Coordinates of C-alpha atoms in Angstrom, one line a residue:
M1 CA -68.1 21.3 -48.3
S2 CA -65.0 19.7 -49.7
D3 CA -61.7 19.2 -47.9
A4 CA -60.1 22.0 -50.0
E5 CA -62.9 24.4 -49.2
L6 CA -62.7 23.4 -45.5
N7 CA -59.0 24.2 -45.4
D8 CA -59.5 27.5 -47.1
A9 CA -62.1 28.3 -44.4
V10 CA -59.8 27.6 -41.5
P11 CA -57.7 30.6 -40.7
E12 CA -53.9 30.4 -41.3
R13 CA -53.1 31.0 -37.6
A14 CA -55.3 28.1 -36.5
R15 CA -53.7 25.8 -39.0
A16 CA -50.3 26.8 -37.6
V17 CA -51.0 25.6 -34.1
P18 CA -48.9 22.4 -33.5
V19 CA -50.6 19.2 -32.4
P20 CA -49.7 18.4 -28.7
N21 CA -47.3 15.5 -28.3
P22 CA -48.6 13.3 -25.4
H23 CA -45.0 12.1 -24.8
Q24 CA -43.2 15.4 -24.8
W25 CA -43.4 15.8 -21.0
A26 CA -42.4 12.2 -20.3
H27 CA -39.4 11.6 -18.1
H28 CA -36.4 10.5 -20.1
K29 CA -33.9 8.4 -18.2
A30 CA -30.4 9.8 -18.4
E31 CA -28.0 7.4 -20.1
P32 CA -24.9 6.5 -18.1
P33 CA -21.5 7.6 -19.3
Q34 CA -20.0 5.5 -22.0
W35 CA -17.0 4.5 -19.9
L36 CA -19.3 3.1 -17.2
V37 CA -21.1 1.0 -19.8
D38 CA -17.8 -0.3 -21.1
V39 CA -16.5 -1.4 -17.7
R40 CA -19.7 -2.9 -16.6
P41 CA -19.1 -6.5 -15.4
D42 CA -20.8 -9.6 -16.9
P43 CA -23.5 -11.2 -14.7
P44 CA -21.8 -13.4 -12.1
A45 CA -22.3 -17.2 -12.0
A46 CA -24.2 -18.7 -9.1
V47 CA -22.3 -18.6 -5.9
R48 CA -20.8 -21.9 -4.9
S49 CA -21.1 -23.6 -1.5
A50 CA -17.3 -23.6 -1.1
T51 CA -17.3 -19.9 -1.6
L52 CA -20.0 -19.4 1.1
W53 CA -18.1 -21.6 3.6
S54 CA -14.9 -19.8 2.9
V55 CA -16.6 -16.4 3.5
L56 CA -18.1 -17.6 6.8
A57 CA -14.7 -18.9 7.9
T58 CA -13.1 -15.6 7.1
A59 CA -15.7 -13.7 9.2
V60 CA -15.3 -16.1 12.2
L61 CA -11.5 -15.9 12.1
S62 CA -11.6 -12.1 11.8
A63 CA -13.8 -12.0 15.0
L64 CA -11.5 -14.4 16.9
L65 CA -8.0 -13.3 15.8
L66 CA -8.0 -9.7 14.7
G67 CA -9.0 -8.2 18.0
E68 CA -5.6 -8.5 19.7
G69 CA -3.5 -6.8 17.2
L70 CA -1.8 -7.5 13.8
G71 CA 0.7 -10.3 13.2
L72 CA 0.5 -13.8 11.7
N73 CA -3.3 -13.5 12.1
L74 CA -3.6 -11.4 8.9
L75 CA -2.2 -14.3 6.9
V76 CA -4.5 -16.8 8.7
V77 CA -7.6 -14.6 7.9
A78 CA -6.5 -13.9 4.3
A79 CA -6.2 -17.6 3.5
P80 CA -10.0 -18.5 3.5
A81 CA -10.8 -15.2 1.9
A82 CA -8.4 -16.1 -1.0
L83 CA -10.0 -19.5 -1.2
G84 CA -13.4 -18.0 -1.5
A85 CA -12.3 -15.8 -4.3
Y86 CA -10.6 -18.7 -6.1
F87 CA -13.8 -20.9 -5.9
A88 CA -15.8 -17.9 -7.2
A89 CA -13.4 -17.3 -10.1
R90 CA -13.4 -21.0 -11.1
G91 CA -17.2 -21.0 -11.0
A92 CA -17.2 -18.1 -13.4
G93 CA -14.9 -20.0 -15.8
R94 CA -11.9 -17.7 -15.3
T95 CA -8.4 -19.1 -16.0
L96 CA -5.1 -18.5 -14.2
R97 CA -2.7 -16.2 -16.0
P98 CA 1.0 -15.5 -15.4
W99 CA 0.5 -12.0 -14.0
T100 CA -2.3 -13.3 -11.8
V101 CA 0.2 -15.7 -10.2
V102 CA 2.5 -12.8 -9.6
W103 CA -0.1 -10.8 -7.8
S104 CA -1.5 -13.7 -5.9
L105 CA 2.0 -14.6 -4.5
G106 CA 2.9 -10.9 -3.9
G107 CA -0.1 -10.3 -1.6
P108 CA 0.7 -13.0 1.0
A109 CA 4.4 -12.1 0.8
L110 CA 3.5 -8.5 1.9
L111 CA 1.3 -9.7 4.7
V112 CA 4.4 -11.4 6.2
I113 CA 5.7 -8.0 7.1
P114 CA 3.3 -7.4 10.1
A115 CA 4.3 -10.9 11.3
L116 CA 8.0 -10.0 11.2
R117 CA 8.1 -6.3 12.2
D118 CA 6.7 -4.5 15.2
A119 CA 6.9 -1.0 13.4
G120 CA 3.5 0.2 12.4
W121 CA 4.4 2.3 9.4
P122 CA 6.1 -0.5 7.2
S123 CA 3.2 -2.8 8.2
F124 CA 0.7 -0.2 7.1
L125 CA 2.4 0.2 3.7
A126 CA 2.5 -3.6 3.4
V127 CA -1.2 -4.1 4.1
V128 CA -2.3 -1.4 1.7
S129 CA 0.0 -2.8 -1.0
A130 CA -1.4 -6.3 -0.4
V131 CA -4.9 -5.0 -0.9
A132 CA -3.8 -3.3 -4.1
L133 CA -2.2 -6.5 -5.4
G134 CA -5.3 -8.4 -4.3
S135 CA -7.5 -6.1 -6.4
L136 CA -5.2 -6.7 -9.4
T137 CA -5.5 -10.4 -8.9
L138 CA -9.3 -10.3 -8.9
H139 CA -9.6 -7.9 -11.9
G140 CA -6.7 -9.1 -14.0
S141 CA -6.2 -5.6 -15.3
G142 CA -3.1 -4.6 -17.4
T143 CA -3.7 -1.0 -18.5
W144 CA -3.0 2.2 -16.6
P145 CA -6.7 2.7 -15.8
G146 CA -7.0 -0.9 -14.6
V147 CA -3.9 -0.7 -12.4
L148 CA -4.9 2.6 -10.8
L149 CA -8.7 1.9 -10.5
S150 CA -8.8 -1.8 -9.6
P151 CA -9.2 -1.1 -5.8
F152 CA -12.4 0.8 -6.4
G153 CA -13.9 -2.3 -8.0
L154 CA -13.7 -4.0 -4.6
L155 CA -15.7 -1.1 -3.1
G156 CA -18.3 -1.5 -5.8
S157 CA -18.8 -5.2 -5.0
I158 CA -19.7 -4.6 -1.4
G159 CA -23.4 -4.1 -2.0
T160 CA -23.8 -6.4 -4.9
G161 CA -21.8 -9.1 -3.1
F162 CA -24.4 -9.3 -0.3
G163 CA -27.3 -9.8 -2.8
W164 CA -25.3 -12.4 -4.7
A165 CA -24.5 -14.4 -1.6
W166 CA -28.1 -14.1 -0.2
S167 CA -29.5 -15.5 -3.5
G168 CA -27.2 -18.4 -3.1
V169 CA -28.2 -19.0 0.5
R170 CA -31.9 -18.9 -0.5
E171 CA -31.4 -21.4 -3.3
R172 CA -29.9 -23.8 -0.7
S173 CA -32.5 -23.2 1.9
G174 CA -34.9 -25.6 0.4
G175 CA -35.0 -28.7 2.5
A176 CA -33.0 -26.9 5.2
R177 CA -33.6 -29.5 7.8
E178 CA -32.3 -32.3 5.6
R179 CA -29.4 -30.2 4.4
W180 CA -28.2 -28.3 7.5
G181 CA -29.4 -30.6 10.3
P182 CA -26.5 -33.1 10.1
V183 CA -24.0 -30.2 9.8
V184 CA -25.3 -28.3 12.8
R185 CA -25.5 -31.5 15.0
T186 CA -22.0 -32.5 14.0
A187 CA -20.6 -29.0 14.9
L188 CA -22.4 -29.0 18.3
V189 CA -21.2 -32.4 19.2
A190 CA -17.6 -31.6 18.3
A191 CA -17.8 -28.3 20.2
V192 CA -19.1 -30.0 23.4
L193 CA -16.5 -32.7 23.2
L194 CA -13.7 -30.2 22.8
L195 CA -15.0 -28.0 25.6
V196 CA -15.5 -30.9 28.1
F197 CA -12.3 -32.9 27.5
G198 CA -10.2 -29.7 27.0
A199 CA -11.3 -28.5 30.4
L200 CA -10.5 -31.8 32.0
F201 CA -7.0 -32.1 30.4
A202 CA -6.3 -28.4 31.3
G203 CA -7.1 -29.1 34.9
A204 CA -5.0 -32.3 34.9
D205 CA -1.8 -30.7 33.6
A206 CA -0.6 -27.1 34.0
A207 CA 1.7 -27.2 31.0
F208 CA -1.2 -28.3 28.8
A209 CA -3.3 -25.6 30.2
D210 CA -0.7 -23.0 29.3
L211 CA -0.4 -24.4 25.8
L212 CA -4.2 -24.4 25.4
G213 CA -4.4 -20.8 26.7
G214 CA -1.8 -19.7 24.2
L215 CA -3.6 -21.3 21.3
V216 CA -7.2 -20.3 22.0
P217 CA -8.1 -16.6 21.7
N218 CA -9.2 -14.9 24.8
V219 CA -12.8 -14.0 24.2
S220 CA -15.1 -12.3 26.7
I221 CA -18.6 -11.0 26.8
A222 CA -17.3 -7.4 27.1
D223 CA -15.6 -7.8 23.7
G224 CA -18.9 -8.6 22.1
P225 CA -19.4 -5.4 20.1
W226 CA -15.8 -5.2 19.0
R227 CA -15.9 -8.9 17.9
T228 CA -19.1 -8.4 16.1
L229 CA -17.7 -5.5 14.1
L230 CA -14.7 -7.6 13.2
F231 CA -17.0 -10.4 12.1
L232 CA -18.9 -8.0 9.8
V233 CA -15.7 -6.5 8.4
G234 CA -14.4 -10.0 7.5
L235 CA -17.7 -10.9 6.0
V236 CA -18.0 -7.8 3.9
G237 CA -14.4 -8.0 2.7
A238 CA -14.5 -11.7 1.8
L239 CA -17.9 -11.3 0.0
A240 CA -16.6 -8.3 -2.0
A241 CA -13.5 -10.2 -3.0
A242 CA -15.5 -13.3 -4.1
H243 CA -18.0 -11.3 -6.0
T244 CA -15.2 -9.3 -7.8
A245 CA -13.6 -12.6 -8.7
A246 CA -16.9 -13.9 -10.2
A247 CA -17.8 -10.6 -12.0
P248 CA -14.9 -8.2 -12.2
L249 CA -15.2 -4.7 -13.6
R250 CA -13.6 -4.6 -17.0
W251 CA -11.3 -1.7 -16.4
D252 CA -9.2 -2.6 -19.5
R253 CA -12.1 -1.7 -21.7
M254 CA -11.8 2.0 -20.6
R255 CA -10.1 3.9 -23.4
V256 CA -8.0 7.0 -22.7
R257 CA -8.1 9.5 -25.5
S258 CA -4.8 10.1 -27.2
G259 CA -3.5 13.7 -27.0
R260 CA -3.5 15.9 -30.0
A261 CA -0.2 15.5 -31.7
R262 CA 1.9 18.6 -31.5
G263 CA 4.5 19.8 -34.0
R264 CA 8.1 18.9 -33.4
I265 CA 9.1 22.3 -32.4
E266 CA 6.4 22.6 -29.8
W267 CA 7.6 19.5 -27.8
A268 CA 11.1 18.7 -29.0
V269 CA 12.7 22.1 -28.4
P270 CA 11.5 22.4 -24.7
L271 CA 12.7 18.9 -24.0
V272 CA 16.1 19.5 -25.6
V273 CA 16.4 22.7 -23.5
L274 CA 15.5 20.6 -20.4
N275 CA 18.2 18.1 -21.3
L276 CA 20.8 20.8 -21.6
L277 CA 19.8 22.1 -18.2
F278 CA 20.1 18.6 -16.7
A279 CA 23.5 18.2 -18.3
A280 CA 24.7 21.5 -16.9
F281 CA 23.6 20.5 -13.4
I282 CA 25.4 17.2 -13.7
A283 CA 28.6 18.9 -15.0
V284 CA 28.6 21.0 -11.8
Q285 CA 28.0 17.9 -9.7
L286 CA 31.0 16.2 -11.3
A287 CA 33.1 19.3 -10.7
V288 CA 32.2 19.3 -7.1
L289 CA 32.9 15.6 -6.8
F290 CA 36.4 15.9 -8.3
G291 CA 37.2 19.4 -6.9
G292 CA 36.0 18.6 -3.3
Y293 CA 33.3 20.1 -1.2
D294 CA 35.5 22.5 0.7
K295 CA 35.7 25.0 -2.2
V296 CA 32.0 24.9 -2.8
L297 CA 31.1 25.4 0.9
Q298 CA 33.5 28.3 1.1
E299 CA 31.9 30.0 -1.9
T300 CA 28.3 29.4 -0.9
G301 CA 28.7 30.0 2.8
L302 CA 26.8 26.8 3.6
T303 CA 27.8 24.2 6.1
Y304 CA 28.5 20.6 5.1
A305 CA 25.1 19.3 6.2
Q306 CA 23.2 22.4 4.9
Y307 CA 24.6 21.8 1.4
A308 CA 23.5 18.2 1.5
R309 CA 20.1 19.0 3.0
Q310 CA 19.4 21.8 0.7
G311 CA 19.8 19.8 -2.4
F312 CA 18.1 16.5 -1.7
W313 CA 14.5 17.8 -1.6
Q314 CA 14.9 19.8 -4.7
L315 CA 16.4 16.8 -6.5
L316 CA 13.5 14.6 -5.3
W317 CA 11.0 17.0 -6.7
A318 CA 13.0 17.2 -9.9
T319 CA 12.7 13.5 -10.3
L320 CA 8.9 13.5 -9.7
L321 CA 8.4 16.4 -12.2
T322 CA 10.5 14.6 -14.8
L323 CA 8.1 11.7 -14.7
A324 CA 5.2 14.1 -15.3
V325 CA 7.2 15.7 -18.2
I326 CA 7.8 12.3 -19.8
A327 CA 4.1 11.4 -19.5
L328 CA 3.0 14.6 -21.2
A329 CA 5.6 14.3 -23.9
L330 CA 4.4 10.8 -24.7
R331 CA 0.8 12.1 -24.9
W332 CA 1.6 15.1 -27.2
A333 CA 4.6 14.0 -29.2
P334 CA 3.9 12.8 -32.8
R335 CA 4.6 9.2 -33.6
D336 CA 8.1 9.8 -34.6
R337 CA 9.6 7.0 -32.7
T338 CA 13.3 7.7 -33.4
L339 CA 13.1 11.3 -32.3
V340 CA 10.9 10.5 -29.3
R341 CA 13.2 7.7 -28.1
S342 CA 16.3 9.9 -28.5
V343 CA 15.0 12.9 -26.6
L344 CA 13.2 11.0 -23.9
G345 CA 15.9 8.4 -23.6
T346 CA 18.5 11.1 -23.0
L347 CA 16.2 12.7 -20.4
C348 CA 15.8 9.4 -18.6
A349 CA 19.6 8.8 -18.5
L350 CA 20.2 12.3 -17.2
T351 CA 17.5 11.9 -14.6
L352 CA 19.2 8.7 -13.3
V353 CA 22.3 10.8 -12.6
V354 CA 20.2 13.3 -10.7
V355 CA 18.8 10.5 -8.7
A356 CA 22.3 9.3 -7.9
S357 CA 23.2 12.9 -6.9
A358 CA 20.2 13.1 -4.6
L359 CA 21.1 9.8 -2.9
R360 CA 24.7 11.0 -2.4
R361 CA 23.5 14.2 -0.7
M362 CA 21.3 12.1 1.6
E363 CA 24.3 10.0 2.5
L364 CA 26.2 13.2 3.4
Y365 CA 23.4 14.4 5.5
V366 CA 23.1 11.1 7.3
D367 CA 26.8 11.1 8.0
A368 CA 26.5 14.5 9.6
Y369 CA 23.3 14.1 11.6
G370 CA 22.4 10.4 11.6
L371 CA 19.6 8.3 10.1
T372 CA 15.9 8.9 10.9
R373 CA 12.6 7.3 9.7
L374 CA 11.9 10.3 7.4
R375 CA 15.3 10.2 5.8
I376 CA 15.3 6.4 5.1
S377 CA 11.7 6.7 3.7
V378 CA 12.5 9.5 1.2
A379 CA 15.7 7.8 0.2
A380 CA 13.8 4.6 -0.4
M381 CA 11.3 6.5 -2.5
E382 CA 14.0 8.1 -4.5
L383 CA 15.5 4.7 -5.2
W384 CA 12.1 3.4 -6.4
L385 CA 11.6 6.5 -8.6
G386 CA 15.0 5.7 -10.2
L387 CA 13.7 2.1 -10.9
V388 CA 10.6 3.5 -12.5
I389 CA 12.7 5.7 -14.8
V390 CA 14.7 2.6 -15.8
L391 CA 11.4 0.8 -16.6
I392 CA 10.2 3.7 -18.7
A393 CA 13.5 3.8 -20.6
A394 CA 13.2 0.0 -21.2
A395 CA 9.6 0.5 -22.4
G396 CA 10.9 2.9 -25.0
V397 CA 13.0 0.1 -26.5
W398 CA 10.9 -3.0 -26.1
G399 CA 7.4 -1.5 -26.0
A400 CA 5.2 -0.2 -23.2
R401 CA 2.4 -2.8 -23.0
W402 CA 3.9 -4.4 -19.9
L403 CA 4.8 -1.1 -18.3
P404 CA 1.7 -0.6 -16.0
R405 CA 2.0 -4.0 -14.5
A406 CA 5.8 -3.7 -14.1
V407 CA 5.5 -0.4 -12.3
A408 CA 2.9 -1.8 -9.9
A409 CA 5.1 -4.9 -9.3
S410 CA 8.1 -2.7 -8.7
G411 CA 6.2 -0.7 -6.1
A412 CA 5.0 -3.8 -4.3
L413 CA 8.5 -5.2 -4.4
A414 CA 9.9 -1.9 -2.9
V415 CA 7.4 -2.0 -0.1
L416 CA 8.3 -5.7 0.6
V417 CA 12.0 -5.0 0.7
F418 CA 11.5 -1.9 2.8
G419 CA 9.7 -3.9 5.4
L420 CA 12.1 -6.8 5.3
V421 CA 15.2 -4.6 6.0
S422 CA 13.5 -3.4 9.2
P423 CA 13.8 0.4 8.9
D424 CA 13.5 1.0 12.6
G425 CA 16.3 -1.5 13.2
L426 CA 18.4 0.0 10.5
V427 CA 17.9 3.5 12.0
A428 CA 19.0 2.3 15.4
E429 CA 21.9 0.3 14.0
Q430 CA 23.3 3.3 12.1
N431 CA 23.0 5.7 15.0
V432 CA 24.7 3.2 17.3
Q433 CA 27.5 2.9 14.9
R434 CA 27.7 6.7 14.6
Y435 CA 27.9 6.9 18.4
Q436 CA 30.8 4.4 18.5
D437 CA 32.6 6.4 15.8
T438 CA 31.9 10.0 16.9
G439 CA 30.4 9.8 20.5
K440 CA 27.3 11.7 19.3
I441 CA 23.9 10.3 20.0
D442 CA 20.3 11.5 20.4
I443 CA 18.8 9.4 23.1
G444 CA 15.4 11.1 22.9
Y445 CA 14.8 10.1 19.3
F446 CA 14.9 6.4 20.2
Q447 CA 11.9 6.7 22.4
D448 CA 9.5 6.7 19.4
L449 CA 11.1 3.7 17.7
S450 CA 9.4 0.2 17.7
A451 CA 10.6 -3.0 19.3
D452 CA 12.5 -3.7 16.0
A453 CA 15.2 -1.3 17.3
V454 CA 15.9 -3.2 20.5
P455 CA 18.6 -5.6 19.2
A456 CA 20.7 -2.7 17.9
L457 CA 20.2 -0.5 20.9
D458 CA 21.1 -3.4 23.2
A459 CA 24.7 -2.9 22.0
L460 CA 25.0 0.5 23.6
P461 CA 26.9 0.8 26.9
E462 CA 25.2 1.9 30.1
P463 CA 23.6 4.3 31.0
E464 CA 23.0 5.0 27.3
R465 CA 21.4 1.6 26.7
S466 CA 18.8 1.9 29.5
C467 CA 17.9 5.5 28.6
A468 CA 17.6 4.6 24.9
L469 CA 15.3 1.6 25.7
A470 CA 13.1 3.4 28.3
G471 CA 10.3 4.3 25.9
I472 CA 10.2 1.0 24.1
T473 CA 10.2 -0.9 27.4
D474 CA 7.2 1.1 28.6
R475 CA 5.3 0.4 25.5
L476 CA 6.1 -3.3 25.4
G477 CA 5.0 -3.7 29.0
T478 CA 7.6 -6.3 29.7
E479 CA 8.0 -8.2 32.9
G480 CA 8.8 -5.8 35.7
S481 CA 6.4 -3.1 34.4
G482 CA 3.2 -5.0 35.0
G483 CA 2.5 -5.9 31.4
T484 CA 1.5 -9.1 29.8
D485 CA 2.3 -10.7 26.4
R486 CA -0.1 -10.6 23.5
P487 CA -1.2 -14.0 22.0
W488 CA 1.2 -15.6 19.5
F489 CA -0.9 -14.8 16.4
A490 CA -0.9 -11.1 17.2
T491 CA 2.8 -10.8 18.2
S492 CA 5.5 -10.0 15.6
V493 CA 8.9 -11.7 15.5
G494 CA 10.5 -8.3 16.3
E495 CA 8.4 -7.8 19.4
S496 CA 9.0 -11.4 20.6
R497 CA 12.7 -10.9 20.1
A498 CA 12.7 -7.6 22.0
R499 CA 10.9 -9.1 24.9
D500 CA 13.4 -11.9 25.2
I501 CA 16.3 -9.4 25.2
L502 CA 14.7 -7.2 27.8
R503 CA 13.8 -10.1 30.0
E504 CA 17.4 -11.3 30.0
R505 CA 18.9 -7.8 30.4
P506 CA 16.2 -5.5 31.8
A507 CA 16.5 -1.8 31.0
V508 CA 16.7 0.2 34.3
P509 CA 17.1 3.9 33.3
D510 CA 18.5 6.3 35.9
R511 CA 16.7 9.7 35.6
E512 CA 19.8 11.8 36.5
A513 CA 21.9 9.9 33.9
C514 CA 19.2 10.2 31.3
E515 CA 18.8 13.9 32.0
R516 CA 22.6 14.4 31.4
L517 CA 22.1 12.6 28.1
G518 CA 19.3 15.0 27.1
L519 CA 16.4 12.6 27.3
Y520 CA 14.2 15.0 29.3
D521 CA 15.4 18.2 27.6
V522 CA 12.4 19.4 25.6
G523 CA 14.5 22.1 24.0
R524 CA 17.1 19.8 22.5
V525 CA 17.9 19.8 18.8
G526 CA 19.4 16.6 17.4
V527 CA 18.8 13.7 15.1
G528 CA 15.0 14.0 15.2
E529 CA 15.2 17.5 13.6
Y530 CA 15.1 17.5 9.8

């Protein structure tokens, strides 16, 4: 039977049955998103010995110095970690660029704040900002995705950093006795000599013993778990930084889709209407400025402080929303540069006037009720937002390629200045001046301030001085209250200065006098109320 006859003999239904594909049930590996492929780092170069030693030094210093508190020890620990990242970057062939220099100088500058100020909140902002600048140093990003996402690259290097370092240690483990024997013997001999002769000299001279006790960290067996945790934190952080320097994620390769261009009427008309609204508000503010507040207060029925308080928060939100409006307009506006610059430039200029109005209202409220941490923080934020608006306006004239880095640098600079001016000290100084001018003071609010406020509060007369310093004195544990000083590397300049003042002129609060001043009145309403 021929092939044609065989085909005719096979029923049509049988011929229609598909041949099974042996690979149709095979597992297909899902492809990663394209953006993840784009930002994937290049394979890192082999880890250098200098990097490994720097990482080990960071871990040891973390265990020895960070257990007592934060101060100059942060800079001491950050130094070998930065060296490890530098050696790793050089091993990968990376070159130093101008913005990298800016970030690498800004990070240590921010870490000076915990060494200067006792207040925890400016120090926290400074440490977080220093980590952000460190991530920018390691990644070298210059786009908005890079500036915003760089800190996540450090987190991604934690696991891979361990494997990278372990492979380097294994490569160097060959001939371990010949390589590491002299190093271990040298370290042991040096440690024994320091221990023996240090103990002899300390026993021979009390002054040398005090000096040695201040320089050497106080380590005990009971602190073992805590010191071990700090060692691991330092090790993980230094390895993550070094691996990121050797193989950074390429955040600048991530592309953000441009928004679909809208017609002029769709975006220009709403922005023009918004500009007119801003102009009308500013005109009212100018009328109030030249006509005086008395008429406005009489018509609105508000008090002087209520008028200032009511407006500040709304104006702060108006500033934030304006930034969002500008971002959306730049995304949807057609590439008509002249019209975009005109409309958005006008909006930026009017927003700066709104920022000035908000700051003026805050000034009025502070004059009425005094300065607090919250008020100085939001005023500083409003100032920084005004600076961001100026940068956006400048980018409209000279191009926006530098804008992401400039905004990040301005934020770090704002945090640095905020810490250097000593917000707690400024709060105390303003309220002391207000007391001298008006006789009004909220003694209870000072109890939550840090030691940075002591020099200003020391200028108060008694019994206000002792009552204002009561809470700070208890927290410091100065002489007379059974406390002891922390080591030099964990003590800020503000705390050390406060201790000196309180030792020279101890605060001895009288309960009856403090009760008359409202210190123990839980129902009081004063400067701490916003």
